[in-house]
GROMACS .gro file of C-alpha atoms in nm:
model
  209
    1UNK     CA    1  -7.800   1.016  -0.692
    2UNK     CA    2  -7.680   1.017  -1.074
    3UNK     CA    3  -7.465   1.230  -1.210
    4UNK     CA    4  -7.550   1.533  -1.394
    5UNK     CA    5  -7.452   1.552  -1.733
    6UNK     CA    6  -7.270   1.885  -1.864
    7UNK     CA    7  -7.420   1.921  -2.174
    8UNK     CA    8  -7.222   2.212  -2.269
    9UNK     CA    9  -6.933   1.986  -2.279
   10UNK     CA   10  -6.787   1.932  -2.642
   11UNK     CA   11  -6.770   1.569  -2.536
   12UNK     CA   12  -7.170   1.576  -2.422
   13UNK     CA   13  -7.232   1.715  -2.816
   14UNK     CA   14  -7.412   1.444  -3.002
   15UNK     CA   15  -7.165   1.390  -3.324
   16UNK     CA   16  -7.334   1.441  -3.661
   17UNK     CA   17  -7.432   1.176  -3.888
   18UNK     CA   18  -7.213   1.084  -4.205
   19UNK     CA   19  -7.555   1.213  -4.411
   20UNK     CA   20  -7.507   1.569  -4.234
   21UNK     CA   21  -7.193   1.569  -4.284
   22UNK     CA   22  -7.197   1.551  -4.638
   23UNK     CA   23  -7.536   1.756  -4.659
   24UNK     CA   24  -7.350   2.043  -4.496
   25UNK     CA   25  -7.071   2.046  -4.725
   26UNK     CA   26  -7.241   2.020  -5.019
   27UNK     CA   27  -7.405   2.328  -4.923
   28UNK     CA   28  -7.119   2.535  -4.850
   29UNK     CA   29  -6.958   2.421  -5.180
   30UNK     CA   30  -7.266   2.540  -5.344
   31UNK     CA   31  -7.244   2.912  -5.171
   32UNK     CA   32  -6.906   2.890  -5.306
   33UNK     CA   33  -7.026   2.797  -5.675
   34UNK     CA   34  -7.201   3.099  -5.691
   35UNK     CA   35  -6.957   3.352  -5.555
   36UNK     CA   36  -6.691   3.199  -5.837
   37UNK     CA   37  -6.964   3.264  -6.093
   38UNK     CA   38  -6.932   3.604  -6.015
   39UNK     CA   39  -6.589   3.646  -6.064
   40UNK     CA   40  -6.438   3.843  -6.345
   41UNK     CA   41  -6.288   3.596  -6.652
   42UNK     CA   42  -6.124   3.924  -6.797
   43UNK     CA   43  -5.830   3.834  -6.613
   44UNK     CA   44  -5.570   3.560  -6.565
   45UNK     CA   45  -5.673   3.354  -6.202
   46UNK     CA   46  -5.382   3.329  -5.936
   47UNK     CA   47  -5.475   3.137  -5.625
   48UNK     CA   48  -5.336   3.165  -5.298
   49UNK     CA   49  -5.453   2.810  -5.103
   50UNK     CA   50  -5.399   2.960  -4.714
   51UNK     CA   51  -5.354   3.291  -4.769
   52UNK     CA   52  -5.354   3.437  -4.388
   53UNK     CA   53  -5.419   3.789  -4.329
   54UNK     CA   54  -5.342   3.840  -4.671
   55UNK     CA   55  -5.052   4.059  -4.665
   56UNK     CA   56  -4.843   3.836  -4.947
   57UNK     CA   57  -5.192   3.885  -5.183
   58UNK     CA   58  -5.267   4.195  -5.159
   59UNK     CA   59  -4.898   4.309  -5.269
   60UNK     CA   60  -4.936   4.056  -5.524
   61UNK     CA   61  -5.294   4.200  -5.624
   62UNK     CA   62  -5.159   4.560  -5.575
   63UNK     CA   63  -4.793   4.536  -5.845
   64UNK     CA   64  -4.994   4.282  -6.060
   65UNK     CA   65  -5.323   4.435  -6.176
   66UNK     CA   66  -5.359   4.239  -6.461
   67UNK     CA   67  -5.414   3.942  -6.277
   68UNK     CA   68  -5.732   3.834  -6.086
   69UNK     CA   69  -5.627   3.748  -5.730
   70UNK     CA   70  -5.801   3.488  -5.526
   71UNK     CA   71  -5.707   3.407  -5.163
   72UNK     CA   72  -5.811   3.105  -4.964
   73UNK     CA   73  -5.815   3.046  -4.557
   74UNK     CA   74  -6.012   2.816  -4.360
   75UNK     CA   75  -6.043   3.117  -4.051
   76UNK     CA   76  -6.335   3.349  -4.054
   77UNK     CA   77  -6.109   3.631  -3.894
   78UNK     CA   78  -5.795   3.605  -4.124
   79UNK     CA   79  -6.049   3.620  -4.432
   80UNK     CA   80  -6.216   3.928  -4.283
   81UNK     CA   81  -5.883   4.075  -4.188
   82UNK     CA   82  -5.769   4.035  -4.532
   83UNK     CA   83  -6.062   4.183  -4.671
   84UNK     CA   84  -6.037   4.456  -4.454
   85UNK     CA   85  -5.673   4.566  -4.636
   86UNK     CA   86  -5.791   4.508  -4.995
   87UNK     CA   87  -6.125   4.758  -4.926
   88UNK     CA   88  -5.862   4.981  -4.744
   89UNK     CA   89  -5.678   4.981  -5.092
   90UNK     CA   90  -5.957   4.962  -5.323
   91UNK     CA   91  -5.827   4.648  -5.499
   92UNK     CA   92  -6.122   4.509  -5.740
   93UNK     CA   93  -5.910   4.251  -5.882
   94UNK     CA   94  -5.888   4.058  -5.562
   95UNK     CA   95  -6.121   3.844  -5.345
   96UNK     CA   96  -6.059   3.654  -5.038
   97UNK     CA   97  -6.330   3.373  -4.924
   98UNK     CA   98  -6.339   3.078  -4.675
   99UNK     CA   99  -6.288   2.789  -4.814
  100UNK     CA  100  -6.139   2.445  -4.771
  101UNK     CA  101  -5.931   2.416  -5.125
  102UNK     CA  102  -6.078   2.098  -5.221
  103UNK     CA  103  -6.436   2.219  -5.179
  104UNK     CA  104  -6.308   2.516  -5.378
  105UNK     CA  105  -6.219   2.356  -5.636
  106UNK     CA  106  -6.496   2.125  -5.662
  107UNK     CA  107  -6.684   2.445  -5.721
  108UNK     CA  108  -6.495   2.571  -5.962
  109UNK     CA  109  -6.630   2.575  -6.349
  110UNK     CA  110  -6.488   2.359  -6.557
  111UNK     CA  111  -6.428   2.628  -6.797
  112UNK     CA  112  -6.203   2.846  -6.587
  113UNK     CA  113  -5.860   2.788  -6.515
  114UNK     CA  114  -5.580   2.910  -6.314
  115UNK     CA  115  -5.252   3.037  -6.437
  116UNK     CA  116  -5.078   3.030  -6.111
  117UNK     CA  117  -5.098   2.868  -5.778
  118UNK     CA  118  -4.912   2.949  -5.473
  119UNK     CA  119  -4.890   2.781  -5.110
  120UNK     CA  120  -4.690   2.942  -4.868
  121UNK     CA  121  -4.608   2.784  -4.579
  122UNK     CA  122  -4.870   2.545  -4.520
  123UNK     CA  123  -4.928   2.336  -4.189
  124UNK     CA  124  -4.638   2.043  -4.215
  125UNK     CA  125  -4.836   1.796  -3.970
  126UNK     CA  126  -4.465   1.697  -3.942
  127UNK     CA  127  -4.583   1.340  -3.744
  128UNK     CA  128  -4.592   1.066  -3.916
  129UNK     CA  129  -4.926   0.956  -3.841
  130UNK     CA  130  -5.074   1.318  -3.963
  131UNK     CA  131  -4.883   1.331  -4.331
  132UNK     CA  132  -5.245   1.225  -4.459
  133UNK     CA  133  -5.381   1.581  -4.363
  134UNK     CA  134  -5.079   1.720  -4.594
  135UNK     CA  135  -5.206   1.987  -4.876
  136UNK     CA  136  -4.937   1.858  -5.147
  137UNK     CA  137  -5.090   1.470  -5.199
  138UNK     CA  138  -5.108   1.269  -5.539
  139UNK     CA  139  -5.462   1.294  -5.550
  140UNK     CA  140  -5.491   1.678  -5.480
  141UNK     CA  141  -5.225   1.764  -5.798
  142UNK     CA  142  -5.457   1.583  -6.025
  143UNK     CA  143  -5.741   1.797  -5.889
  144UNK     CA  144  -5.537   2.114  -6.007
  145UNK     CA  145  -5.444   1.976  -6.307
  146UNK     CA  146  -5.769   1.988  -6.461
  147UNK     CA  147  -5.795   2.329  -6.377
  148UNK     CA  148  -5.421   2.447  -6.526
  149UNK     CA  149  -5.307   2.481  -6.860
  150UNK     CA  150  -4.977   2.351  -6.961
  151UNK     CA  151  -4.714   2.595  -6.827
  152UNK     CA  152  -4.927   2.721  -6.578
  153UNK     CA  153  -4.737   2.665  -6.219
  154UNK     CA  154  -4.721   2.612  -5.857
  155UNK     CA  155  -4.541   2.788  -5.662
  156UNK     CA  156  -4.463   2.603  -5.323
  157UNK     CA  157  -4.245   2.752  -5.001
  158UNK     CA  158  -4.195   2.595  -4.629
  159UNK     CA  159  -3.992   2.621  -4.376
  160UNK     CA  160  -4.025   2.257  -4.267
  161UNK     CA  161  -3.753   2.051  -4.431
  162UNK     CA  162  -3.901   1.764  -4.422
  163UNK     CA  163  -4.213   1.849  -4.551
  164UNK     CA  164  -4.061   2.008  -4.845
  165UNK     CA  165  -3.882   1.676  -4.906
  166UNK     CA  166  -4.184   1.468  -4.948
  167UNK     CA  167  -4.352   1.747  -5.147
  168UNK     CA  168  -4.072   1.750  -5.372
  169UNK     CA  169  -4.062   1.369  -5.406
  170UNK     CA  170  -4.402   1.382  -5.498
  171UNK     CA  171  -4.386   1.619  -5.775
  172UNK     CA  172  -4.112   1.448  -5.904
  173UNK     CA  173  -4.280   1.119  -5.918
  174UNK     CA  174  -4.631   1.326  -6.071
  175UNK     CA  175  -4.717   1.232  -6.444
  176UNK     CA  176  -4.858   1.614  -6.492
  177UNK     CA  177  -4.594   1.823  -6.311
  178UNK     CA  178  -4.200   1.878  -6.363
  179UNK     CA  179  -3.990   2.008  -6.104
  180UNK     CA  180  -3.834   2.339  -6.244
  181UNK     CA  181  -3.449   2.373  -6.122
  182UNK     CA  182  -3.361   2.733  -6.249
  183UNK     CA  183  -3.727   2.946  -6.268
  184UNK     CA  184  -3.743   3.295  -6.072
  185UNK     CA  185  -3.979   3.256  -5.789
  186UNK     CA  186  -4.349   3.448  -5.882
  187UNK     CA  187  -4.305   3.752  -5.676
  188UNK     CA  188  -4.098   3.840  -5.322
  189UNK     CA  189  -4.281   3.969  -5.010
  190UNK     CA  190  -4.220   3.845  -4.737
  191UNK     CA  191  -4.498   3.687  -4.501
  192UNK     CA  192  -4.488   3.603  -4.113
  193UNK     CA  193  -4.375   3.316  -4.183
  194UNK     CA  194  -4.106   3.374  -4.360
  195UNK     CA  195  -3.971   3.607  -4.147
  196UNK     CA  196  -3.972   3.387  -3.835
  197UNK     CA  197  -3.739   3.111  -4.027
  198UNK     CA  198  -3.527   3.282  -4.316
  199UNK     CA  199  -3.409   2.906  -4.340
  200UNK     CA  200  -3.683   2.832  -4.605
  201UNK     CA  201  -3.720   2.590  -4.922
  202UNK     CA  202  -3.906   2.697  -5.245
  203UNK     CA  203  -4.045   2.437  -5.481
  204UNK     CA  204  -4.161   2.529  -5.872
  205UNK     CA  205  -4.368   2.253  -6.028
  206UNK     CA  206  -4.480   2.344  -6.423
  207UNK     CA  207  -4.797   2.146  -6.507
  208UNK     CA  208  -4.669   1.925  -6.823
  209UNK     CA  209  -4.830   1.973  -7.152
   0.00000   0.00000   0.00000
């Protein structure tokens, strides 16, 4: 007798094609094209690249109302949780979407730009063989770049110290950011994160003129 197949196995699931792949991305970066054309230009842009539940944003959002908050996360339930506290508030200078931050920015217009970024304790992928799924990479700071005037900044805190080593050494060794030594960090409220580890490193990078 053969062996019957489980075909609600994720191993049984037929993997996509390369051309679906790319088909399906470039329709979610499209959905995100037009939510960013909706977005008010009134305002300065700060974006927050995994933004969690949101509770670091929305205080941001909340003590900074002349800036237009943005908050990024890859989970469908920390977006919707986040949303949840900024209707609770009534904030209508701050959105929070799904979104993988390269596909976000590949949506964004060329004629925007953002005055301030901030990632907050990121995933390290502290082994070796995983550094290529890192956020901070040579390739993703030029991507920003085009979208930051000079002086505009990023704002970069983990609690992995080796992570925040290599992040460092790359935005040392980055033609279009300098490593700032003595600037006040954006604004303090502390996140989950933080408060599991106090024994955290902060990183300033100013894009260069």
């Amino acid at each position: 007798m053969g062996t019957i197949r489980n075909i609600d196995h994720p191993a049984a699931k037929e993997r996509k094609s390369f051309a679906e792949v790319l088909a399906e991305r470039a329709e979610r970066v499209a959905g995100l094209r037009s939510q960013v054309a909706e977005w008010s230009r009134e305002k300065p842009w700060t974006l927050e690249i995994g933004c969690g539940h949101g509770h670091w944003l929305v205080a941001y959002a909340t003590a900074h109302p002349d800036k237009y908050c943005i908050g990024l996360d890859m989970l469908s339930a920390r977006v919707a949780k986040a949303n949840a506290k900024k209707e609770r508030l009534g904030l209508n200078n701050l959105v929070f979407v799904k979104a993988e931050a390269n596909e976000f920015l590949e949506a964004m217009p060329e004629n925007v730009h953002l005055d301030e970024v901030v990632i907050l304790f990121p995933d390290p992928w502290p082994k070796k063989r995983h550094f290529k799924n890192r956020l901070i990479q040579i390739d993703f700071l030029d991507i920003l770049a085009k979208f930051m005037l000079p002086h505009s900044k990023i704002y970069f805190r983990t609690d992995d110290r080796g992570y925040f080593d290599w992040a460092k050494d790359i935005f040392l060794h980055h033609e279009k950011w300098e490593v700032l030594s003595s600037e006040p960090w954006l604004f303090e409220y502390a996140t989950y994160f933080q408060n599991l580890n106090p024994e955290y490193q902060s990183l300033i990078a100013d894009r260069k003129g």
